[in-house]
CSV table of C-alpha atoms and ligand atoms in Angstrom, one decimal:
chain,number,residue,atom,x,y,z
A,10,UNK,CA,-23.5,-0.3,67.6
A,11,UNK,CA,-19.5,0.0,68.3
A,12,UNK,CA,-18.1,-3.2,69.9
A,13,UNK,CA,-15.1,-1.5,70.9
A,14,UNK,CA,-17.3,0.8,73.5
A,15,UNK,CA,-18.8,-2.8,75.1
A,16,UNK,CA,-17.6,-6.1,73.7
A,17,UNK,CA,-15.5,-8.2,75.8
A,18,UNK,CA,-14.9,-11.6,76.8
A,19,UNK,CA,-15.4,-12.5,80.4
A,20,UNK,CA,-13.0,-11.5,82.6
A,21,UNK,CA,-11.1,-13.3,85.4
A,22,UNK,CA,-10.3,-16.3,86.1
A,23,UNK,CA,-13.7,-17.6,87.6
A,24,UNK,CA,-16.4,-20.4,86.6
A,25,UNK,CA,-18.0,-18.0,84.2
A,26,UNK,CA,-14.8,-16.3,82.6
A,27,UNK,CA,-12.7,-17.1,79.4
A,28,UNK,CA,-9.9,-18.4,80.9
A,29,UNK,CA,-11.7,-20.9,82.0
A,30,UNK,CA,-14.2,-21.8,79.4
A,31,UNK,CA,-11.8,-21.3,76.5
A,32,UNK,CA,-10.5,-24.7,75.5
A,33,UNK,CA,-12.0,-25.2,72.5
A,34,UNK,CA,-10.1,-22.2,70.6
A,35,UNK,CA,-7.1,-23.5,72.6
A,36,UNK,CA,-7.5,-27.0,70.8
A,37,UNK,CA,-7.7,-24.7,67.4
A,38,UNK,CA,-4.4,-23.2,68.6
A,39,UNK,CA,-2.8,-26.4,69.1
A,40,UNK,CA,-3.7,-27.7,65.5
A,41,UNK,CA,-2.2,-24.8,64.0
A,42,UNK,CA,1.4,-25.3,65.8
A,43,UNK,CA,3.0,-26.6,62.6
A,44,UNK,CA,1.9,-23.3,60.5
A,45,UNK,CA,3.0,-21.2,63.3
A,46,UNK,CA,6.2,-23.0,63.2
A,47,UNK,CA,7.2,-22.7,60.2
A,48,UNK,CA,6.1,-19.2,59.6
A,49,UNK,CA,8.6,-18.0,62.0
A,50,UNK,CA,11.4,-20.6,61.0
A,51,UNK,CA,11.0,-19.1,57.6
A,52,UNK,CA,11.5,-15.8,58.2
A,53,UNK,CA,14.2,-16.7,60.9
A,54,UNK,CA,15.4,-18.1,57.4
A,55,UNK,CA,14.3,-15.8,55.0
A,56,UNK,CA,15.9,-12.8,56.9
A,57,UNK,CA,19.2,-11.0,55.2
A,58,UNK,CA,20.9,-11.8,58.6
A,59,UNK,CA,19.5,-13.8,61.5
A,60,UNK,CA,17.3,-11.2,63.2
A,61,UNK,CA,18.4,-9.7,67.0
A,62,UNK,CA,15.1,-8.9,68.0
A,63,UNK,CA,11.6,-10.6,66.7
A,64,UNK,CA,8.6,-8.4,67.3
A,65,UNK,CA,5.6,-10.1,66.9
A,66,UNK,CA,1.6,-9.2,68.1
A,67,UNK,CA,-1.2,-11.0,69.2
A,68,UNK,CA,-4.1,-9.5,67.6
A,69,UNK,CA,-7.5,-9.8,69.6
A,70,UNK,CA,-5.6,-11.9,72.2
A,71,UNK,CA,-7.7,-12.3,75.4
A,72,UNK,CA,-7.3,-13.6,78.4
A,73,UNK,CA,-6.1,-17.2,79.8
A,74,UNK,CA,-4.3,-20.1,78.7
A,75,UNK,CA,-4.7,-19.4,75.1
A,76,UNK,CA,-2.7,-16.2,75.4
A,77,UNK,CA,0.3,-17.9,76.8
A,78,UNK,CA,-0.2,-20.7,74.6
A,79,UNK,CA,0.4,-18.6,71.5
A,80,UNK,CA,3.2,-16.8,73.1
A,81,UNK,CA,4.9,-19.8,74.2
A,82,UNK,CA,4.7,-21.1,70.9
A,83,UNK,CA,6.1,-18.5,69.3
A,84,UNK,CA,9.2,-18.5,72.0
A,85,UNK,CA,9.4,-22.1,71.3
A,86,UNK,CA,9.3,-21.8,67.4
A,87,UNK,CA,12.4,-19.4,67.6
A,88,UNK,CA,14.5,-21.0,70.2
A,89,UNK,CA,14.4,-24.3,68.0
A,90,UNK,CA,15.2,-22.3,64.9
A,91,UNK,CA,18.1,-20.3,66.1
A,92,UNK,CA,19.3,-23.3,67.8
A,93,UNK,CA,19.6,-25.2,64.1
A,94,UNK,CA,20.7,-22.5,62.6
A,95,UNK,CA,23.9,-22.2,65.3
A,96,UNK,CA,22.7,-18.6,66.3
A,97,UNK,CA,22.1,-17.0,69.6
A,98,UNK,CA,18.1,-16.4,69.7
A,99,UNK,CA,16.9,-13.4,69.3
A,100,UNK,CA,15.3,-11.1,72.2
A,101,UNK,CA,11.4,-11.8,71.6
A,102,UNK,CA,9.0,-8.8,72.1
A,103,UNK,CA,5.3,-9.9,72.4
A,104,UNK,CA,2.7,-7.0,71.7
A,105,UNK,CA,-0.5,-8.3,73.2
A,106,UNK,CA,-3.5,-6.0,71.3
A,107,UNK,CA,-6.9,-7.1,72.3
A,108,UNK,CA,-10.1,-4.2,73.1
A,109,UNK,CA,-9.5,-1.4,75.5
A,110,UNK,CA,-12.3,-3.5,78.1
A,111,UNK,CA,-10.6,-6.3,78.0
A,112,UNK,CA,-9.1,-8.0,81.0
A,113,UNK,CA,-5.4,-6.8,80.6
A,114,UNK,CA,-4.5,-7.1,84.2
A,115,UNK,CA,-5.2,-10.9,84.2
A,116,UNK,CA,-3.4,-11.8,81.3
A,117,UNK,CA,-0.3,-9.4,83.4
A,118,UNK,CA,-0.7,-11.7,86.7
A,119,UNK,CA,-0.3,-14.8,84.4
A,120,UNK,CA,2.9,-14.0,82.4
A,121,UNK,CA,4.9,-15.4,84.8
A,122,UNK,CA,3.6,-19.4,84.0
A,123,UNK,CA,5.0,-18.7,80.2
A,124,UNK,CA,8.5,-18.2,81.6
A,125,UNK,CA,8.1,-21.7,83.0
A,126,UNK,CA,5.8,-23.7,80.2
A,127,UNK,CA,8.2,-22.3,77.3
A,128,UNK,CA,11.7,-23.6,78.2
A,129,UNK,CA,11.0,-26.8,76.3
A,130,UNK,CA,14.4,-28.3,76.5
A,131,UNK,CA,16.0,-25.4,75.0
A,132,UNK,CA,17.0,-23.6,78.0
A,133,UNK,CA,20.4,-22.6,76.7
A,134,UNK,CA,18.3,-20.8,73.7
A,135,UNK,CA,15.1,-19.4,75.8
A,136,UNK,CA,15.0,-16.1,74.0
A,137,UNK,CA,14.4,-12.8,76.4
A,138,UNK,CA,11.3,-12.0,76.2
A,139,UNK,CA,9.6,-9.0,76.8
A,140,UNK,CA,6.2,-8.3,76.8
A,141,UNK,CA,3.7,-4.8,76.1
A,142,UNK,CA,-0.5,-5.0,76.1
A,143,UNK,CA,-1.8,-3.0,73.5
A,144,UNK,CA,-5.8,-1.9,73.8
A,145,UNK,CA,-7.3,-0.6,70.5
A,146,UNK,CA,-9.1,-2.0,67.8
A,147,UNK,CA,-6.9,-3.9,65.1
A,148,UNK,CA,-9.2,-2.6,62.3
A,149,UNK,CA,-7.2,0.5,63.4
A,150,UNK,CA,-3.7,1.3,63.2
A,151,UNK,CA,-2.1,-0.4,66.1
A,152,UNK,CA,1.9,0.0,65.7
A,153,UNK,CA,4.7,2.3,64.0
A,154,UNK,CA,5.3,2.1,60.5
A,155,UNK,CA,7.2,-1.3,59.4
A,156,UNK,CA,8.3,-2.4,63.2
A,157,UNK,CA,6.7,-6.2,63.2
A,158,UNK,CA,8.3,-9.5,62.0
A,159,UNK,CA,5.5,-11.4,62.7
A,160,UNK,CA,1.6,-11.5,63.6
A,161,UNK,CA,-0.6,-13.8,65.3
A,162,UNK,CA,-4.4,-13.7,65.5
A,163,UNK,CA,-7.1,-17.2,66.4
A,164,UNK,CA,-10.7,-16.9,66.4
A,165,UNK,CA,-10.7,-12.6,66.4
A,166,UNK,CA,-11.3,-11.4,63.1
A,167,UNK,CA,-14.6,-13.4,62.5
A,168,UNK,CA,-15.5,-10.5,64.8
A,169,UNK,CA,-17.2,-7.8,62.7
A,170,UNK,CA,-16.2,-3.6,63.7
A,171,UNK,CA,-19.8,-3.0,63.7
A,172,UNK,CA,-23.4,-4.8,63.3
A,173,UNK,CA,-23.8,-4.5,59.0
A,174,UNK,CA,-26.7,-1.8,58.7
A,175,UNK,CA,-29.5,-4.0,57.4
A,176,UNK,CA,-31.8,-2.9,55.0
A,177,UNK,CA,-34.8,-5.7,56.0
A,178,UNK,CA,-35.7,-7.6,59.4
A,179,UNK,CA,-33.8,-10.6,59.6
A,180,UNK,CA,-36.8,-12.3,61.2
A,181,UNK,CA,-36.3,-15.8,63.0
A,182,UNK,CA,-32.6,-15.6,63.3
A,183,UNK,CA,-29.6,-13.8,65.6
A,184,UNK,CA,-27.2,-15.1,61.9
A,185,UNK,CA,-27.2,-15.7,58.6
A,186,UNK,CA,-29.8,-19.0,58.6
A,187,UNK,CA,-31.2,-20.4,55.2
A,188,UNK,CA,-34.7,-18.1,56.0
A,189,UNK,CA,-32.6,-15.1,56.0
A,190,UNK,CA,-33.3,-12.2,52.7
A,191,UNK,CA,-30.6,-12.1,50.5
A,192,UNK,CA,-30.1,-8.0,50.9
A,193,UNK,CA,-29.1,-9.3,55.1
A,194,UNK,CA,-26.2,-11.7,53.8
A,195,UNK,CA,-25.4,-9.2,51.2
A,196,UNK,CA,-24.9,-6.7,54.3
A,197,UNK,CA,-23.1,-9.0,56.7
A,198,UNK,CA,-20.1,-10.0,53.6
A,199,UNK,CA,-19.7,-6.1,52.6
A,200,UNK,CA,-19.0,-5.4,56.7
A,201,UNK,CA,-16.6,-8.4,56.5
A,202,UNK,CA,-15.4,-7.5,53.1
A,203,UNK,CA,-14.7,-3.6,54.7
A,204,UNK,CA,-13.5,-4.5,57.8
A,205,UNK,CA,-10.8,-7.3,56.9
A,206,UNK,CA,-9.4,-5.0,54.0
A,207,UNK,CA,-9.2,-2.4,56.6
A,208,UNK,CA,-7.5,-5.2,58.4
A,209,UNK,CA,-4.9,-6.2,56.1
A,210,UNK,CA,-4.0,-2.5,55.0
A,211,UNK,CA,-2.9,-1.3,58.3
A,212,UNK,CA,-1.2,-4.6,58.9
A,213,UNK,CA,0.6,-3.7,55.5
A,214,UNK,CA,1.9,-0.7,57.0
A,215,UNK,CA,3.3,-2.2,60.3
A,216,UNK,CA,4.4,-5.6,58.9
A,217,UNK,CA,7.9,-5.5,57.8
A,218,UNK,CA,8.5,-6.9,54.3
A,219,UNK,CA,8.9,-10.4,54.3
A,220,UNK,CA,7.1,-10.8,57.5
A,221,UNK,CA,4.7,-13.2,58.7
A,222,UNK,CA,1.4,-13.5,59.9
A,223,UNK,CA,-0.8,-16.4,61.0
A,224,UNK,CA,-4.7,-15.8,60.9
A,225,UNK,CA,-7.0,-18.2,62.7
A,226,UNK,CA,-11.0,-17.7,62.2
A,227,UNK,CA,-13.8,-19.7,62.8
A,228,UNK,CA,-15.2,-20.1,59.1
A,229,UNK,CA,-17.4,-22.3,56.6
A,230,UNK,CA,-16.5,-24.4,53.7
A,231,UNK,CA,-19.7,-23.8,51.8
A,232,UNK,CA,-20.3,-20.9,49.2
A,233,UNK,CA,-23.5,-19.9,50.7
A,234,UNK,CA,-23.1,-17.9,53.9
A,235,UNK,CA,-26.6,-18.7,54.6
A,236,UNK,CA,-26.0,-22.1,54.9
A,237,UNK,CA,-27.1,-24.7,58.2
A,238,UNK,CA,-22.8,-24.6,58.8
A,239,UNK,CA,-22.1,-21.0,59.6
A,240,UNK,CA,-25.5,-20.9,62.3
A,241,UNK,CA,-24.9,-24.1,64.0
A,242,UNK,CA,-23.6,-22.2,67.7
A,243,UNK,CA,-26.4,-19.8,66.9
A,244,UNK,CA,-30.2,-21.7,66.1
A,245,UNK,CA,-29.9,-23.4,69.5
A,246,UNK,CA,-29.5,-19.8,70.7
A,247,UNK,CA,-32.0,-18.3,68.8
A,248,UNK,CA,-35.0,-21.0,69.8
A,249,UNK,CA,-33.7,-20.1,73.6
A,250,UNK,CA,-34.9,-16.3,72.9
A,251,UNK,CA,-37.9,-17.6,70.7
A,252,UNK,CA,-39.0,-19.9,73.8
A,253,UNK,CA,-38.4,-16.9,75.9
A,254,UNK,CA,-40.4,-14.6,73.2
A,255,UNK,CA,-43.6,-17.1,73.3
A,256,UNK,CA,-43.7,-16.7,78.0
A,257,UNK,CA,-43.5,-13.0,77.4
A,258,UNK,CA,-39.9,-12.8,79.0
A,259,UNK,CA,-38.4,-11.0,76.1
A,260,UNK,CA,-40.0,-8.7,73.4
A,261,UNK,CA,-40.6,-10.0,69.8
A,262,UNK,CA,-38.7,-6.1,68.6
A,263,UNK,CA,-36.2,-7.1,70.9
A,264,UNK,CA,-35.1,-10.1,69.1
A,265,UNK,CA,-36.0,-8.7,66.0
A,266,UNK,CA,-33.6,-6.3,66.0
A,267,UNK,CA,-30.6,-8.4,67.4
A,268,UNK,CA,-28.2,-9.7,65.1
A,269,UNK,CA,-24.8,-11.2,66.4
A,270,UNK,CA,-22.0,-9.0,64.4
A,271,UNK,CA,-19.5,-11.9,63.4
A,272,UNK,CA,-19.5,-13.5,59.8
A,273,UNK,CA,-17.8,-16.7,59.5
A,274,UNK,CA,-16.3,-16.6,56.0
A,275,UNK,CA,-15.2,-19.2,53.2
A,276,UNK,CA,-12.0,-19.9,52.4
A,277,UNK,CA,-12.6,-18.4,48.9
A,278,UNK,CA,-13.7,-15.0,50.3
A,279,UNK,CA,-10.6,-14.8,52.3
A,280,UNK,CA,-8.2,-15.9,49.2
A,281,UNK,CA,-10.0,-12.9,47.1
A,282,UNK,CA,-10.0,-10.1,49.7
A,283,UNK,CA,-6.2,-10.8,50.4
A,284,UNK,CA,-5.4,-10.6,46.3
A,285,UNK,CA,-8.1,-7.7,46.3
A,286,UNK,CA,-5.9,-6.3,49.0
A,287,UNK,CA,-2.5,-6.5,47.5
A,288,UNK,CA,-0.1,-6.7,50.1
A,289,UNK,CA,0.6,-10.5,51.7
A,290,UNK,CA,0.8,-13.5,49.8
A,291,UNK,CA,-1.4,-16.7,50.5
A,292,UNK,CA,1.1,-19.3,51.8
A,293,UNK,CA,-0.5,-21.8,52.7
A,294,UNK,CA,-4.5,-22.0,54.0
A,295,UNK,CA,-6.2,-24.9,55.7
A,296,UNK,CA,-9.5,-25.9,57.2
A,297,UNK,CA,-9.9,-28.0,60.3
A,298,UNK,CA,-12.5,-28.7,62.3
A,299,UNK,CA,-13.2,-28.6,66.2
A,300,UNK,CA,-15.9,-30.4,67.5
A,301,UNK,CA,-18.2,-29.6,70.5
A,302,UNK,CA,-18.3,-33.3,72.0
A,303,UNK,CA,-15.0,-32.7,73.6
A,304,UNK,CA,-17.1,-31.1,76.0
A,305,UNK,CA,-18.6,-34.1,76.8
A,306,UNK,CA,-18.6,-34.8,80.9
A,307,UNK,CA,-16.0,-32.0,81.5
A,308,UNK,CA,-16.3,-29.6,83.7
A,309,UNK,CA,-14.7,-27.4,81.8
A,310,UNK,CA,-13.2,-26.3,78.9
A,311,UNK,CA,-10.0,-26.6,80.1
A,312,UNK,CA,-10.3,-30.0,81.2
A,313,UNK,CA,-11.6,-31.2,77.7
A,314,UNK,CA,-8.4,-30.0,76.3
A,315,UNK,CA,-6.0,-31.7,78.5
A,316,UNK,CA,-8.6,-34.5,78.7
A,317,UNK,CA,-10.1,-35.6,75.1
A,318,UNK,CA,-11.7,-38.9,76.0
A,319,UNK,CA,-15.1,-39.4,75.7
A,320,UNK,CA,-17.3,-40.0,78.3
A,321,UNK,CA,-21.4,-41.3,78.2
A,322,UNK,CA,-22.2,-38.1,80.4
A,323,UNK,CA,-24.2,-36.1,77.5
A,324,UNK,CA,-26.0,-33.7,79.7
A,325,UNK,CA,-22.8,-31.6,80.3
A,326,UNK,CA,-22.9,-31.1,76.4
A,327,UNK,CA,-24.9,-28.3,76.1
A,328,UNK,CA,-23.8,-27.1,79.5
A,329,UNK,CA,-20.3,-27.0,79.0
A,330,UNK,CA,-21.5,-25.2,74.9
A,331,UNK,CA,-23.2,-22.7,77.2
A,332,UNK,CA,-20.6,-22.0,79.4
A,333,UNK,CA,-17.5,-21.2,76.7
A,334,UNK,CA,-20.0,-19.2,74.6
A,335,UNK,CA,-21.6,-17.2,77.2
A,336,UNK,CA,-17.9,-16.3,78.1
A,337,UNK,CA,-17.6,-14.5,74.7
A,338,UNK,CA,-21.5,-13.2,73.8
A,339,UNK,CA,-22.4,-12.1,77.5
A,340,UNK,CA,-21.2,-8.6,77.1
A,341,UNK,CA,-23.3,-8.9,73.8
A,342,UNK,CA,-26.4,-10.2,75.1
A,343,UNK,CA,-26.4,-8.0,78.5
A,344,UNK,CA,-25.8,-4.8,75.8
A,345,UNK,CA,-29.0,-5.4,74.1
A,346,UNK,CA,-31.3,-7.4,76.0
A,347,UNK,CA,-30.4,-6.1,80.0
A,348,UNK,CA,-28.9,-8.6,82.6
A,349,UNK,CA,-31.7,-10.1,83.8
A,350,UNK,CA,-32.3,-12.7,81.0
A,351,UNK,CA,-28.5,-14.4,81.3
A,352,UNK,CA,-29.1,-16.9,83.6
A,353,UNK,CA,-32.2,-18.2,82.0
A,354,UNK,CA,-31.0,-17.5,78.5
A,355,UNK,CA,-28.0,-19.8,78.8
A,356,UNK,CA,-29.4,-22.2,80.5
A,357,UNK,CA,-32.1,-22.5,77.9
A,358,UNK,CA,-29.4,-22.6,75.2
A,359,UNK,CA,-27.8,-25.5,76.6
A,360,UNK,CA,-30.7,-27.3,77.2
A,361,UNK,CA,-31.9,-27.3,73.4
A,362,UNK,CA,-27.9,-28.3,73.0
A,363,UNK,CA,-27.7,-31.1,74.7
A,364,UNK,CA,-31.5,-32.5,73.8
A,365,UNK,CA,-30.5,-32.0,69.7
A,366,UNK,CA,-27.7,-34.2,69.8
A,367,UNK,CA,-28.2,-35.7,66.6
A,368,UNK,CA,-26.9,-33.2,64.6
A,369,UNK,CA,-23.4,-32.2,63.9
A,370,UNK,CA,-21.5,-30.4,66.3
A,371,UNK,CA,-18.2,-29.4,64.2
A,372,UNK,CA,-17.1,-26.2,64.1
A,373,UNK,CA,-14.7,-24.9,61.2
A,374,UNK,CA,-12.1,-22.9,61.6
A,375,UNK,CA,-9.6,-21.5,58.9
A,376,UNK,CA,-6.0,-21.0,59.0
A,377,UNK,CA,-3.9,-18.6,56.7
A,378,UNK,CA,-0.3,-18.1,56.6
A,379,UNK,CA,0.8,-14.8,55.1
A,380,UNK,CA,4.0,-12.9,53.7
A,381,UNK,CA,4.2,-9.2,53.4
A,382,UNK,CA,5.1,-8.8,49.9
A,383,UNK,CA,8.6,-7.1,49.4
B,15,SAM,C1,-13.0,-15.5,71.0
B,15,SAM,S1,-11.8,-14.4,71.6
B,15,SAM,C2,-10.3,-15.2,71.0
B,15,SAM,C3,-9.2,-15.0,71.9
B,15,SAM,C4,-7.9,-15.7,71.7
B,15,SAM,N1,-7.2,-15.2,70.6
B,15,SAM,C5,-8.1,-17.2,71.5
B,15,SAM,O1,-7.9,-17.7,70.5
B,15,SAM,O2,-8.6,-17.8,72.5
B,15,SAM,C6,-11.9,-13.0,70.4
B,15,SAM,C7,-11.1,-11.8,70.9
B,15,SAM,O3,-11.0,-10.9,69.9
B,15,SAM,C8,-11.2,-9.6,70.5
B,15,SAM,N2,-11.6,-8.6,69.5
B,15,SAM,C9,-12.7,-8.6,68.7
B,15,SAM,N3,-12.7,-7.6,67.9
B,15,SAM,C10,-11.6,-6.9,68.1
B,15,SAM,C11,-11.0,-5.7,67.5
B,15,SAM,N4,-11.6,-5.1,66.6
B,15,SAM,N5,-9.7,-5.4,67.9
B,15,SAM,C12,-9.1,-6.1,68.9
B,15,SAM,N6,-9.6,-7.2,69.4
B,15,SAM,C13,-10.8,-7.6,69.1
B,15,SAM,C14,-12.2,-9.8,71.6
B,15,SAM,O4,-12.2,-8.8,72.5
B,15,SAM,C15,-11.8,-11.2,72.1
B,15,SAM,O5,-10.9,-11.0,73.2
């Protein structure tokens, strides 16, 4: 199975699509301003002479707010820099890279708002800014040789090329879970392992030396990939196709046989594949963590990131879970199991959410700031 023939976040700006159902990963964004930040002010700094134009790419970048957000960021970061250095800004060119399916047109219609949100009291410095989509997989060679200063990517590369080939059933689970053999979590860090050195090497190529790149992914902190951290979205998940399974609504070789292609990794494993690698420097790395509460009583994810009080309205928990992960798995879910089981599937999943309360609801992401080596 190919994700780049199918997988795609939903698209629009509707009740069901990622734009509106992605605050979460736009919280994650927000608490990794400072890295952002100062990757570009260093290589605003770092640079021979003050760069004219910075061209920088958001890898697996989506639709919505959190597309701007990064953008505006970025805009932001240079205007600040060039204005304490006592230099015009640069001319800005954003490469936006995400799947050929993905919603390119919406992200177009909403370019406008970043003009507005990015001014941030540096009007005399707003850079020009010009901006290009570019669909392919970033696995793949995306850009001319040497031709970006800087790269941006949150919550993508946890994304694997392909579902591992596995050599045994990993029964009782969509993920890595405690039950599953050892030969299926061997699989799943191999594809990882393949995939982000495939990653890094054609970033090698298109990265100028002493460029910069900031990777976000969701993650674990424990050695064991198998452990209760890295499945915590997915066994609520997985019981809503078991409960499904047991009323005869979906087949037992259905479930069997689906396995989510993602592999949250530790921040170990990343350190070693980018020495393994060769090519970028480590930085800095950190680990944060975003929890699913701040879904509490929102309507939406949007809300819950302009809105982070709590509220006592726990049913909308699992709902508002449901909601920002059926924006990104629905194209995966429809793929293998048809259509007909979304509704019920998801609502299910939520459900099981909201009625296990108890446990944790954090989510770990990992952020890594990079230099191409000289
Ligand atoms: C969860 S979304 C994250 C979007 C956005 N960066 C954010 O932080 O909200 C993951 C995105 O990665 C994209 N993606 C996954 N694999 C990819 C690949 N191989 N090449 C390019 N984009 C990919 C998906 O299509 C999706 O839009």
């Amino acid at each position: 199975m190919d994700m780049i023939e199918f997988f795609h976040m939903n698209g629009g700006i509707g009740d069901a699509s990622y734009s509106t159902n992605s605050g979460l990963q736009g919280m994650g964004i927000m608490k990794t301003k400072g890295v952002i930040e100062q990757a570009v002010s260093d290589l605003c700094r770092s640079s021979v002479k003050f760069p004219k134009t910075l061209v920088m790419a958001d890898l697996g970048c989506s639709l919505g707010p959190n597309t701007l957000l990064v953008g505006s960021m970025v805009i932001d970061a240079v205007a600040k820099t060039s204005l304490e250095m006592g230099f015009k800004s640069p001319q800005v060119q954003i490469n936006l890279n995400d799947l050929p399916t993905n919603d390119f047109n919406t992200i177009f219609i909403a370019l406008q708002d970043l003009q507005v949100n990015s001014t941030n009291g540096n009007i005399n410095h707003q850079p020009a800014c010009y901006f290009t989509g570019v669909p392919g997989s970033f696995f793949g060679r995306l850009f001319p040789m040497k031709s970006l200063n800087f790269v941006h990517s949150s919550y993508s590369l946890q994304w694997l090329s392909q579902m591992p080939e596995l050599e045994e059933i990993n029964k009782g689970n969509i993920y890595l879970s405690s039950t599953s053999p050892e030969s299926v979590s061997r699989a799943y860090f191999e594809q990882f392992q393949k995939d982000f050195i495939r990653f890094l090497r054609c970033r090698s190529e298109e990265v100028m030396a002493g460029g910069r790149m900031v990777l976000t992914v969701a993650g674990r902190t424990t050695d064991d990939p198998r452990d209760e951290e890295s499945n915590r979205l997915w066994r609520p998940f997985t019981m809503a196709l078991q409960d499904m399974v047991y009323e005869g609504l979906v087949e037992e070789e259905k479930l069997d046989s689906f396995n989510l292609p993602q592999f949250t990794a530790s921040p170990t494993e990343i350190m070693n594949l980018v020495k393994m690698e060769g090519s970028f420097e480590i930085d800095h790395l950190e680990i944060f963590y975003l929890n699913w509460d701040a879904w509490k009583g929102k309507k939406n994810m949007n809300d819950a990131l302009s809105q982070l009080k709590e509220t006592e309205d726990d049913g909308t928990v699992g709902h508002g879970v449901a909601k920002a992960i059926r924006a990104v798995i629905e194209s995966l879910v429809a793929n293998h199991f048809g259509e007909a089981i979304l509704d019920d599937v998801f609502k299910r999943y939520g459900q099981i959410i909201t009625n296990t309360r108890s446990e944790s609801h954090d989510v770990v992401s990992i952020t890594v700031s990079l230099t191409r080596k000289m």
